[in-house]
GROMACS .gro file of N, CA and C in nm:
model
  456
    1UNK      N    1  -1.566  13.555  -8.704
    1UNK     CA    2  -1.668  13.634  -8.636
    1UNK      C    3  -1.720  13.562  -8.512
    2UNK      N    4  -1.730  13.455  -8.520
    2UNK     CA    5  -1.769  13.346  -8.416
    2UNK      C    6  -1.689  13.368  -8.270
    3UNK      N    7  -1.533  13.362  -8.291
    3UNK     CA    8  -1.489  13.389  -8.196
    3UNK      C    9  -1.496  13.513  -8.128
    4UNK      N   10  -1.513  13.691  -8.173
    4UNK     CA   11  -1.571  13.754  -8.092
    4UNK      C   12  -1.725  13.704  -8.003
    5UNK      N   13  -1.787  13.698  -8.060
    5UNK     CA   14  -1.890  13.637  -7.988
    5UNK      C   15  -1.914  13.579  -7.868
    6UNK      N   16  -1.815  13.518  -7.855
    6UNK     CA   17  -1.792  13.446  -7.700
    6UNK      C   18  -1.675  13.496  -7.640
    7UNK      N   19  -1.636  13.580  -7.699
    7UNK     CA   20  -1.540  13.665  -7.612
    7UNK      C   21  -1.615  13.787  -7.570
    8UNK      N   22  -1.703  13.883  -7.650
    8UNK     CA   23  -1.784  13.956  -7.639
    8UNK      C   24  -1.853  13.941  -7.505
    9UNK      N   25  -1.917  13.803  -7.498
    9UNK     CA   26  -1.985  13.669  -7.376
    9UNK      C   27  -1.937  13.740  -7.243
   10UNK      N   28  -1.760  13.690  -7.295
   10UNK     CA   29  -1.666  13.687  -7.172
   10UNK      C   30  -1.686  13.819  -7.093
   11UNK      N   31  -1.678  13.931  -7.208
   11UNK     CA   32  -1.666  14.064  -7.152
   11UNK      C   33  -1.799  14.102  -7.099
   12UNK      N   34  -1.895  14.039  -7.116
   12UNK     CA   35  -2.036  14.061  -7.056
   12UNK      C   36  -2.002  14.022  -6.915
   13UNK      N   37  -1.939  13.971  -6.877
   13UNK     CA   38  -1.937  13.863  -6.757
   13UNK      C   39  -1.851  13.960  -6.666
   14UNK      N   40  -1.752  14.015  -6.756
   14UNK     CA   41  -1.645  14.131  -6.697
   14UNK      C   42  -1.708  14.229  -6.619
   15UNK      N   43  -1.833  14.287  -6.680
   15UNK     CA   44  -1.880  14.399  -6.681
   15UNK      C   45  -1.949  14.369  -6.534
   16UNK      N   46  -2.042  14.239  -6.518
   16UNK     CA   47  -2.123  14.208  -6.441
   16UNK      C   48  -2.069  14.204  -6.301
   17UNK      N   49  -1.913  14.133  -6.307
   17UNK     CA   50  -1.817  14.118  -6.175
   17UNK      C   51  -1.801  14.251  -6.146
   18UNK      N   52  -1.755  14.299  -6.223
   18UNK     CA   53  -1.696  14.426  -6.202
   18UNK      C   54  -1.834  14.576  -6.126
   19UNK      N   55  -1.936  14.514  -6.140
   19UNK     CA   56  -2.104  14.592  -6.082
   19UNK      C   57  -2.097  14.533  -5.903
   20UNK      N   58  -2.046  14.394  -5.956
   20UNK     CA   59  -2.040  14.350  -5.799
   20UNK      C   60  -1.851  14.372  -5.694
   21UNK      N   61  -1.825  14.504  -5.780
   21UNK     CA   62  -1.681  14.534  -5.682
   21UNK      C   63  -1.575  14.350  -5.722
   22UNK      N   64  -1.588  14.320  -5.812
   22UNK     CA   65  -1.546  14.188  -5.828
   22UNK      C   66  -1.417  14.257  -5.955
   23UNK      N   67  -1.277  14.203  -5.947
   23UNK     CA   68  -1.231  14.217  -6.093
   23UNK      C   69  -1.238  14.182  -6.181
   24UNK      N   70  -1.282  14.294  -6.277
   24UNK     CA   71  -1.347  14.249  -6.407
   24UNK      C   72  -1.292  14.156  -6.483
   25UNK      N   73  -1.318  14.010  -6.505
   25UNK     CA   74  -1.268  13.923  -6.614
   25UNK      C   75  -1.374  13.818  -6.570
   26UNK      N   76  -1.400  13.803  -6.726
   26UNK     CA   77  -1.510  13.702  -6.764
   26UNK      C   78  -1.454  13.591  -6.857
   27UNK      N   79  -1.512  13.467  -6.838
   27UNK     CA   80  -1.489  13.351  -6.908
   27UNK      C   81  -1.586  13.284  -6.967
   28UNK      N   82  -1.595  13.205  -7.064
   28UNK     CA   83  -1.663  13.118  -7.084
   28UNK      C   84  -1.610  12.989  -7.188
   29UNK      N   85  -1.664  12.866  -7.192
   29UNK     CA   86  -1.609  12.787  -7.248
   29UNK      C   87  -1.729  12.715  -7.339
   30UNK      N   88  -1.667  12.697  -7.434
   30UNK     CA   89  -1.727  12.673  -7.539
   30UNK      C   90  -1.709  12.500  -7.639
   31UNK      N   91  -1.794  12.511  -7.679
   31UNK     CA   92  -1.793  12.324  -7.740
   31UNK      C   93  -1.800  12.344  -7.923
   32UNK      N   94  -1.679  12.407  -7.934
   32UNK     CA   95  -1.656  12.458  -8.062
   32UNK      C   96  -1.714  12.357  -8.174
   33UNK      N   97  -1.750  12.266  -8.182
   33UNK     CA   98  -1.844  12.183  -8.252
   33UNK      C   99  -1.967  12.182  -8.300
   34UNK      N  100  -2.040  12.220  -8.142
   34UNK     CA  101  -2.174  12.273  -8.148
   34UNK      C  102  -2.179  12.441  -8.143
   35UNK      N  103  -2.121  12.501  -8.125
   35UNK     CA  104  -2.094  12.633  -8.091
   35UNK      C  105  -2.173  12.693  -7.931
   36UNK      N  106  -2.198  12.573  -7.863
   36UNK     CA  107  -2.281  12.623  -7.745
   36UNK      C  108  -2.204  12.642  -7.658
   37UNK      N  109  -2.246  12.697  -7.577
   37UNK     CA  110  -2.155  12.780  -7.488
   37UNK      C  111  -2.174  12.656  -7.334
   38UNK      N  112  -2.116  12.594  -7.259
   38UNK     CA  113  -2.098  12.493  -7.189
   38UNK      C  114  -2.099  12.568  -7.042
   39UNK      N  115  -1.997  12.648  -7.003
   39UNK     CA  116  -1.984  12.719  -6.921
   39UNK      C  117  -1.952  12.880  -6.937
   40UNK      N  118  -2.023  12.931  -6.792
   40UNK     CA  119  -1.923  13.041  -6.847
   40UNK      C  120  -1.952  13.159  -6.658
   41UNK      N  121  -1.822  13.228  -6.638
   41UNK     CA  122  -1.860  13.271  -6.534
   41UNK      C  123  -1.769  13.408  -6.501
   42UNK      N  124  -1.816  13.483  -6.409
   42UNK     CA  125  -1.699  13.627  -6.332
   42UNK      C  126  -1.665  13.573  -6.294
   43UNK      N  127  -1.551  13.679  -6.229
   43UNK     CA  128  -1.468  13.623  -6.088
   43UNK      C  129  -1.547  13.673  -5.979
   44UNK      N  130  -1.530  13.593  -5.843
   44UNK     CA  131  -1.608  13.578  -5.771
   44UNK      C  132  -1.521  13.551  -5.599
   45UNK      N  133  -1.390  13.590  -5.619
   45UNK     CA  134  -1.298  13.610  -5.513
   45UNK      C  135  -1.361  13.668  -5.388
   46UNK      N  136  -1.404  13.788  -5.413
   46UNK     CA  137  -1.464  13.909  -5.299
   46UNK      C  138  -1.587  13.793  -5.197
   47UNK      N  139  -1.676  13.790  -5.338
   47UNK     CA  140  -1.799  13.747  -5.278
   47UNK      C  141  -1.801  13.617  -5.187
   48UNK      N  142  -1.701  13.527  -5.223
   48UNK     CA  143  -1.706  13.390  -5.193
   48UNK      C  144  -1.613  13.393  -5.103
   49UNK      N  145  -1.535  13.480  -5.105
   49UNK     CA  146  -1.378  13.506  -4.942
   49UNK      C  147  -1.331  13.332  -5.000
   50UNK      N  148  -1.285  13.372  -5.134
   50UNK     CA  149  -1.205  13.213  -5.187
   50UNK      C  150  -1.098  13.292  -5.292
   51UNK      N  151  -0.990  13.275  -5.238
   51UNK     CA  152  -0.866  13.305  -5.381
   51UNK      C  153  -0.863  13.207  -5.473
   52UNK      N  154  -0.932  13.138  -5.481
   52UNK     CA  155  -0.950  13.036  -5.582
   52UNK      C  156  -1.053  13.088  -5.705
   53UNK      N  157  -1.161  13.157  -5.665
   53UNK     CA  158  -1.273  13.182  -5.712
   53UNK      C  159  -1.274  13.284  -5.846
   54UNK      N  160  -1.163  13.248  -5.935
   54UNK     CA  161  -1.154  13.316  -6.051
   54UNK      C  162  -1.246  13.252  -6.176
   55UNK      N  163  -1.273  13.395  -6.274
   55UNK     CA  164  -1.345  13.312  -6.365
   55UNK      C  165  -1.336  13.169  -6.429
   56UNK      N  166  -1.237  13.168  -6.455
   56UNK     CA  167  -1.160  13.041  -6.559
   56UNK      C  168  -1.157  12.957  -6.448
   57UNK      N  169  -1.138  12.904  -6.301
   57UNK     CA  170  -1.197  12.810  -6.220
   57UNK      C  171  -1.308  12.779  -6.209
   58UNK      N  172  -1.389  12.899  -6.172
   58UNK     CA  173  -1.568  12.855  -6.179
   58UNK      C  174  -1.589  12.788  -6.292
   59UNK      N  175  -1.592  12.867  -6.449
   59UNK     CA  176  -1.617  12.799  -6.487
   59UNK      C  177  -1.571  12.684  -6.625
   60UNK      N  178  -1.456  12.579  -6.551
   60UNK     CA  179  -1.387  12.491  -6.540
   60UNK      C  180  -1.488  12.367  -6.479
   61UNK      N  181  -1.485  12.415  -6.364
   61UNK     CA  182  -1.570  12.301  -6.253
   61UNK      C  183  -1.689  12.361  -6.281
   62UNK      N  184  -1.772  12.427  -6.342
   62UNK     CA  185  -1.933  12.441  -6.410
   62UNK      C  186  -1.947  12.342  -6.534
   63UNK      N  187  -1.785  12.352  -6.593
   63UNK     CA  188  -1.825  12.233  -6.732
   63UNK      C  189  -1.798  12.100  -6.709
   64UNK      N  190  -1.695  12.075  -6.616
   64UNK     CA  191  -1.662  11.885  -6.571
   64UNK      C  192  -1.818  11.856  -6.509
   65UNK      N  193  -1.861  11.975  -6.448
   65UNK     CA  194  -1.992  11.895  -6.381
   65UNK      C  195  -2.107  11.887  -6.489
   66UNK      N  196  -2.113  11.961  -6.555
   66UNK     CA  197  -2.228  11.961  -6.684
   66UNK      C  198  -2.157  11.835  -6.783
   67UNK      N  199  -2.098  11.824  -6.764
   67UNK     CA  200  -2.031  11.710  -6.870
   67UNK      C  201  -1.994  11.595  -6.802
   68UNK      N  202  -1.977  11.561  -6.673
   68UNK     CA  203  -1.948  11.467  -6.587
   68UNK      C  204  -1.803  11.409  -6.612
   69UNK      N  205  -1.764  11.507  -6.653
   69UNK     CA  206  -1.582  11.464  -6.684
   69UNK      C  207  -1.481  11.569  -6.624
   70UNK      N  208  -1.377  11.533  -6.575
   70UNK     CA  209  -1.269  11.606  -6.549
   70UNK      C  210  -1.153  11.697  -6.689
   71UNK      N  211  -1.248  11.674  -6.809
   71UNK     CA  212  -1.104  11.694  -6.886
   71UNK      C  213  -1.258  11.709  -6.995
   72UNK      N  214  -1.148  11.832  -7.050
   72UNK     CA  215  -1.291  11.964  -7.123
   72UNK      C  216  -1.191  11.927  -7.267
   73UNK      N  217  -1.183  11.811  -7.306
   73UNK     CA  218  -1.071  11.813  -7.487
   73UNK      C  219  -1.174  11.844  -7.576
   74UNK      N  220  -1.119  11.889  -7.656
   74UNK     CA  221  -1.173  11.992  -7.793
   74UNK      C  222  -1.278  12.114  -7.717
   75UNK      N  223  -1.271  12.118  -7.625
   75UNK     CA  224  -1.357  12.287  -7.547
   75UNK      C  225  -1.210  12.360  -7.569
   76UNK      N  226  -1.287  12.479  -7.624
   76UNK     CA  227  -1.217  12.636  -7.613
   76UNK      C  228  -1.275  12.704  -7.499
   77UNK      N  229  -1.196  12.790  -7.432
   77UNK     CA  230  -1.182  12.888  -7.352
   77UNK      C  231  -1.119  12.976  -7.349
   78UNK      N  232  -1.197  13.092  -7.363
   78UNK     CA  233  -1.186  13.285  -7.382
   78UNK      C  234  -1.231  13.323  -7.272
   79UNK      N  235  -1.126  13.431  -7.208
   79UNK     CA  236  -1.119  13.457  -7.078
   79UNK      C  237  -1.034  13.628  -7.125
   80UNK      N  238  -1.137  13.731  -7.051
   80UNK     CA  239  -1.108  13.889  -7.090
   80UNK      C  240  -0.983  13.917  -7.053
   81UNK      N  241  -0.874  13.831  -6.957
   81UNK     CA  242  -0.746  13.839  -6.931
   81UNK      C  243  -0.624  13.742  -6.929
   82UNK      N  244  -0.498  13.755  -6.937
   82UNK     CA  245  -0.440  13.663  -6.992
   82UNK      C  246  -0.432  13.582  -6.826
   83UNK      N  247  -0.450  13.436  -6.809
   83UNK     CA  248  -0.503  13.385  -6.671
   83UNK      C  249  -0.355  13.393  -6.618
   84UNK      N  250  -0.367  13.370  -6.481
   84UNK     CA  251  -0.275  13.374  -6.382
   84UNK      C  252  -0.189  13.221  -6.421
   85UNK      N  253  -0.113  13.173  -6.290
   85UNK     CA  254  -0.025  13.067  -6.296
   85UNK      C  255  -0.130  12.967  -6.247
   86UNK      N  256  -0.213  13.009  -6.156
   86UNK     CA  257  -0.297  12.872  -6.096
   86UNK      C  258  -0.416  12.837  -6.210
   87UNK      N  259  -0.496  12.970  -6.285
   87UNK     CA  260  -0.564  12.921  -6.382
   87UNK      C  261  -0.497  12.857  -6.524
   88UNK      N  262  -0.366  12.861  -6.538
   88UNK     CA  263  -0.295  12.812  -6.677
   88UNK      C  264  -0.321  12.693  -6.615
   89UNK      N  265  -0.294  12.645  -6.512
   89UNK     CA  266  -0.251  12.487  -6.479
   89UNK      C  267  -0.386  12.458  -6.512
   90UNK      N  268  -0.466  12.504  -6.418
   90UNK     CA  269  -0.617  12.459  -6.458
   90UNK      C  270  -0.667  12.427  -6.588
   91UNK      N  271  -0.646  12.485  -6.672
   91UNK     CA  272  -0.669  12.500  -6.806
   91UNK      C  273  -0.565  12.385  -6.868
   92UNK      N  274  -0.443  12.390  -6.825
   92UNK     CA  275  -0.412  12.257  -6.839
   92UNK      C  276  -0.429  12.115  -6.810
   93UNK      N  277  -0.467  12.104  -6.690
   93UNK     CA  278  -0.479  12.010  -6.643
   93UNK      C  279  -0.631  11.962  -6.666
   94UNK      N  280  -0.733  12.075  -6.698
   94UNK     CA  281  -0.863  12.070  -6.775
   94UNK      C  282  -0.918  11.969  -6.952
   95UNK      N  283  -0.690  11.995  -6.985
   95UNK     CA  284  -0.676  11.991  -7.119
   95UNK      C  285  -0.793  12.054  -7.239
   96UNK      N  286  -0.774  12.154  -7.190
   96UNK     CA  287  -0.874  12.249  -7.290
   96UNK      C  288  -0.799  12.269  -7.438
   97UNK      N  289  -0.896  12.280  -7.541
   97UNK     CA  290  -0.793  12.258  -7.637
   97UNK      C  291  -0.704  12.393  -7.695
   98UNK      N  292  -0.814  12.483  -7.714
   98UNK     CA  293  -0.783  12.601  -7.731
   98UNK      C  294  -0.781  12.723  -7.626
   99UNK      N  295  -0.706  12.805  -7.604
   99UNK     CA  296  -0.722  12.910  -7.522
   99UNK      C  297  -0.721  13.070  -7.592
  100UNK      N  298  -0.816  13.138  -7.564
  100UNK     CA  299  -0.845  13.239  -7.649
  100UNK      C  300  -0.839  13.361  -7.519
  101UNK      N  301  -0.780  13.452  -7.498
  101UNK     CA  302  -0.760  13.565  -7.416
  101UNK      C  303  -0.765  13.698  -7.453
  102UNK      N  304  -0.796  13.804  -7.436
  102UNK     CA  305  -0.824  13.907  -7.433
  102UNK      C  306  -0.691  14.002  -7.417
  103UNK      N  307  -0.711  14.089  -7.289
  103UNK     CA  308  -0.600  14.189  -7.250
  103UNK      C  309  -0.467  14.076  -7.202
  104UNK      N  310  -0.345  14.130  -7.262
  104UNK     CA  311  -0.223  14.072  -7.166
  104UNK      C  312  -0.219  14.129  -7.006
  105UNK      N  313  -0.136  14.018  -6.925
  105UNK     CA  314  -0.162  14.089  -6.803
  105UNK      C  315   0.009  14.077  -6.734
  106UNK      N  316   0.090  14.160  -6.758
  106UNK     CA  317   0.267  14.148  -6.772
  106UNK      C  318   0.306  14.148  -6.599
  107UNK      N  319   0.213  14.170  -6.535
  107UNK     CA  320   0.210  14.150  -6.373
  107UNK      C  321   0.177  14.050  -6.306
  108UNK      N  322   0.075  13.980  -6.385
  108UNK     CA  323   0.011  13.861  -6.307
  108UNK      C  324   0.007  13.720  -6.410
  109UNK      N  325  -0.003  13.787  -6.533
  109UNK     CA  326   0.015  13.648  -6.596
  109UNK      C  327   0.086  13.529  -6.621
  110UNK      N  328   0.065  13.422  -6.661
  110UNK     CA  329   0.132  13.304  -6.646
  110UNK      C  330   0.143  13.210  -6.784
  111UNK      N  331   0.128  13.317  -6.920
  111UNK     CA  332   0.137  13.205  -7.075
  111UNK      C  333   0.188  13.277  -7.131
  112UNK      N  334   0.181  13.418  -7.147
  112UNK     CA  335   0.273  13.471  -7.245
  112UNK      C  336   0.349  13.607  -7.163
  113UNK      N  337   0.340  13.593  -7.030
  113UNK     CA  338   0.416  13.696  -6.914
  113UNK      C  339   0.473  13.602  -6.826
  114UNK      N  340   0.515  13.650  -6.732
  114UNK     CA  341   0.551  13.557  -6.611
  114UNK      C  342   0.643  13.443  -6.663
  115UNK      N  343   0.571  13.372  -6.550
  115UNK     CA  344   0.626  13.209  -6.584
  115UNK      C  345   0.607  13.170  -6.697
  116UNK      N  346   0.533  13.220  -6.773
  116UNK     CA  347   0.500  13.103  -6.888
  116UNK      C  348   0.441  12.953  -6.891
  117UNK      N  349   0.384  12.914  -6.804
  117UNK     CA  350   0.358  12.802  -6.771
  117UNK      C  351   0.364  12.659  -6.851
  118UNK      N  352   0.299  12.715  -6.975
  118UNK     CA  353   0.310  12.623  -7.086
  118UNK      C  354   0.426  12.596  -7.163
  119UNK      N  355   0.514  12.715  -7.131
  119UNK     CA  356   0.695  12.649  -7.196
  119UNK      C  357   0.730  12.559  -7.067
  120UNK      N  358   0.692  12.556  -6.973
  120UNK     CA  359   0.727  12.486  -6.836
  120UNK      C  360   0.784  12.332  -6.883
  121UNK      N  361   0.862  12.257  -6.825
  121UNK     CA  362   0.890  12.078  -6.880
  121UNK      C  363   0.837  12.050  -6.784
  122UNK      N  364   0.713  12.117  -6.696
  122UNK     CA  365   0.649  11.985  -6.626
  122UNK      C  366   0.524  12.000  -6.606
  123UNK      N  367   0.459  12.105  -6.754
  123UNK     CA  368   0.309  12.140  -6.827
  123UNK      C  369   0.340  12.009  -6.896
  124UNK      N  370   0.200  11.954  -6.882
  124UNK     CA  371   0.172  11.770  -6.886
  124UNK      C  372   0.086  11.842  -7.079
  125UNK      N  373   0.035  11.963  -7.078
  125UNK     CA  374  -0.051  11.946  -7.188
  125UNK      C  375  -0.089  12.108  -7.253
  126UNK      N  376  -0.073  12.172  -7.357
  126UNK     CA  377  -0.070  12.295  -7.381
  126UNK      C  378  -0.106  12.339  -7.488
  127UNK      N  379  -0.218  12.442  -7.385
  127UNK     CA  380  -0.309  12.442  -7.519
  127UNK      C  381  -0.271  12.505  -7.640
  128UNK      N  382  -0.338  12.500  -7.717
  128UNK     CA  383  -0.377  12.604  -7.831
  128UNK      C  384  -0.373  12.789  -7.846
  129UNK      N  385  -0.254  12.841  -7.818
  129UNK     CA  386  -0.296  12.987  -7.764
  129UNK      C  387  -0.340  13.089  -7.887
  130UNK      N  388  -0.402  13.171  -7.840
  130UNK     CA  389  -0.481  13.276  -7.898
  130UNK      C  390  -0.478  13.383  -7.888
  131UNK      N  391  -0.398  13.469  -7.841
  131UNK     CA  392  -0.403  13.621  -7.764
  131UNK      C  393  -0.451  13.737  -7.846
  132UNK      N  394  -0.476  13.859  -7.759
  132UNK     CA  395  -0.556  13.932  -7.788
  132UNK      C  396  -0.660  13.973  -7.902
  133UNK      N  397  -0.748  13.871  -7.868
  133UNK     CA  398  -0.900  13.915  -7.877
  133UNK      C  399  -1.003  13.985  -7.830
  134UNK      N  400  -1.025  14.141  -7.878
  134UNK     CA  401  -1.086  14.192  -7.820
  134UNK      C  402  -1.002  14.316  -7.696
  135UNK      N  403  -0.870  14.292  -7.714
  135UNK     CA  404  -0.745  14.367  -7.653
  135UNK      C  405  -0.795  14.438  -7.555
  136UNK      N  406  -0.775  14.539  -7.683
  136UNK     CA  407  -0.835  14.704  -7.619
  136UNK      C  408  -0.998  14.722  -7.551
  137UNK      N  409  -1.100  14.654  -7.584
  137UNK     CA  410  -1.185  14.654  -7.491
  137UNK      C  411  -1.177  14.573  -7.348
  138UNK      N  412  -1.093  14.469  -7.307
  138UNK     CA  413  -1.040  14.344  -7.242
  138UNK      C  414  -0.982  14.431  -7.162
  139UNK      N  415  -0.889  14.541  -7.193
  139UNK     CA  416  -0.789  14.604  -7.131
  139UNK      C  417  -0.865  14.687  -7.059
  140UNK      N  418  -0.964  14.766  -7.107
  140UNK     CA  419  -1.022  14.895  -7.097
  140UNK      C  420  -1.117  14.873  -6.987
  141UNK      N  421  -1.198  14.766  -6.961
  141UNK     CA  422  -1.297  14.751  -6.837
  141UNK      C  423  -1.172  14.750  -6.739
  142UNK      N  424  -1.064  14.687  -6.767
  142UNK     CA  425  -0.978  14.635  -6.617
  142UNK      C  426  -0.951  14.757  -6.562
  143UNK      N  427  -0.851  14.910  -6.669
  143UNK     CA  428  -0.800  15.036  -6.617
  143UNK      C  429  -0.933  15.057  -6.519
  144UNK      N  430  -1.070  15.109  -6.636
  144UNK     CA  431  -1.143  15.154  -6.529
  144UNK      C  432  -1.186  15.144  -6.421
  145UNK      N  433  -1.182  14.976  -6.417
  145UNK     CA  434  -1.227  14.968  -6.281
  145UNK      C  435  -1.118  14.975  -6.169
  146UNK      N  436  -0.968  14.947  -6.214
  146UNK     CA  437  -0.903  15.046  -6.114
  146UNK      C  438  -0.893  15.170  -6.051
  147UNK      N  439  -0.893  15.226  -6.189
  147UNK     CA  440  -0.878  15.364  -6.213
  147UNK      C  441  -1.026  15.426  -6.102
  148UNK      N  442  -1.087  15.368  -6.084
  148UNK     CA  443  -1.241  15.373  -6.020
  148UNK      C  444  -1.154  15.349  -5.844
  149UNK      N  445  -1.112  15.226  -5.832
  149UNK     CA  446  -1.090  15.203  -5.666
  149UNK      C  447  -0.954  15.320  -5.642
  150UNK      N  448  -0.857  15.339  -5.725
  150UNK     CA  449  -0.747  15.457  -5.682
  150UNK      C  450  -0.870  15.640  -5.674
  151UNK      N  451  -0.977  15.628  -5.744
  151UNK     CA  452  -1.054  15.786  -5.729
  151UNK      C  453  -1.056  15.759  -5.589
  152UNK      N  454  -1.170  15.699  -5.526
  152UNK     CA  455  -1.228  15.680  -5.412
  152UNK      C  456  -1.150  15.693  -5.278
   0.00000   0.00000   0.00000
């Protein structure tokens, strides 16, 4: 039950990007020990004019700085979509332990679509995967809010 909860989090975060014309996917990372939630953020591409500025980056660099470390071991991270190729690395190179995801994304993703990043021989560290949690709601903010920019 625990783990909806902070995926639930995530999709709060979805909802919020997605108010600000942002694509909906929310993250947050968690200190499965304490169960507190460490980081957590939208994507923020539009607003910031940064292709970098995806959830699972923000907040990545929200928890090394709250923690004063480069490397998030034993943190989980649930993110409403399955992350791209630049956020897998991140998440690797974060060495997060667990990764918990939402909707698959067979266009853009990079762990269980695409590249695969983590079967890669030159992924240094890989996490823990988790897929669809929360699927069909994960999935369902993303259609609409397309389905929203193709009306218009």
């Amino acid at each position: 039950m625990g783990n909806l909860k902070y995926m639930q989090r995530a999709l709060e975060l979805a909802q919020k990007a997605a108010l600000q014309d942002e694509v909906p996917i929310g993250c947050v990372i968690v200190n499965p020990e304490s169960g507190e939630i460490i980081a957590e953020a939208g994507n923020l591409s539009q607003h910031k004019e940064d292709a970098t500025a995806h959830a699972e980056i923000i907040a990545i660099r929200q928890a090394c700085a709250k923690l004063g470390t480069n490397r998030l071991w034993d943190m989980d991270l649930y993110v409403t979509l399955e992350p791209c190729t630049m956020c897998a690395a991140a998440i690797s190179f974060a060495r997060i332990k667990n990764l918990y995801f939402g909707a698959i994304d067979e266009k853009g993703g990079a762990v269980v679509s695409g590249v695969k990043f983590y079967d890669s021989a030159t992924c240094h560290h890989k996490p823990i995967i988790h897929q669809g949690l929360m699927q069909a709601e994960c999935s369902q903010i993303l259609k609409d809010f397309f389905k929203k920019k193709r009306d218009k």
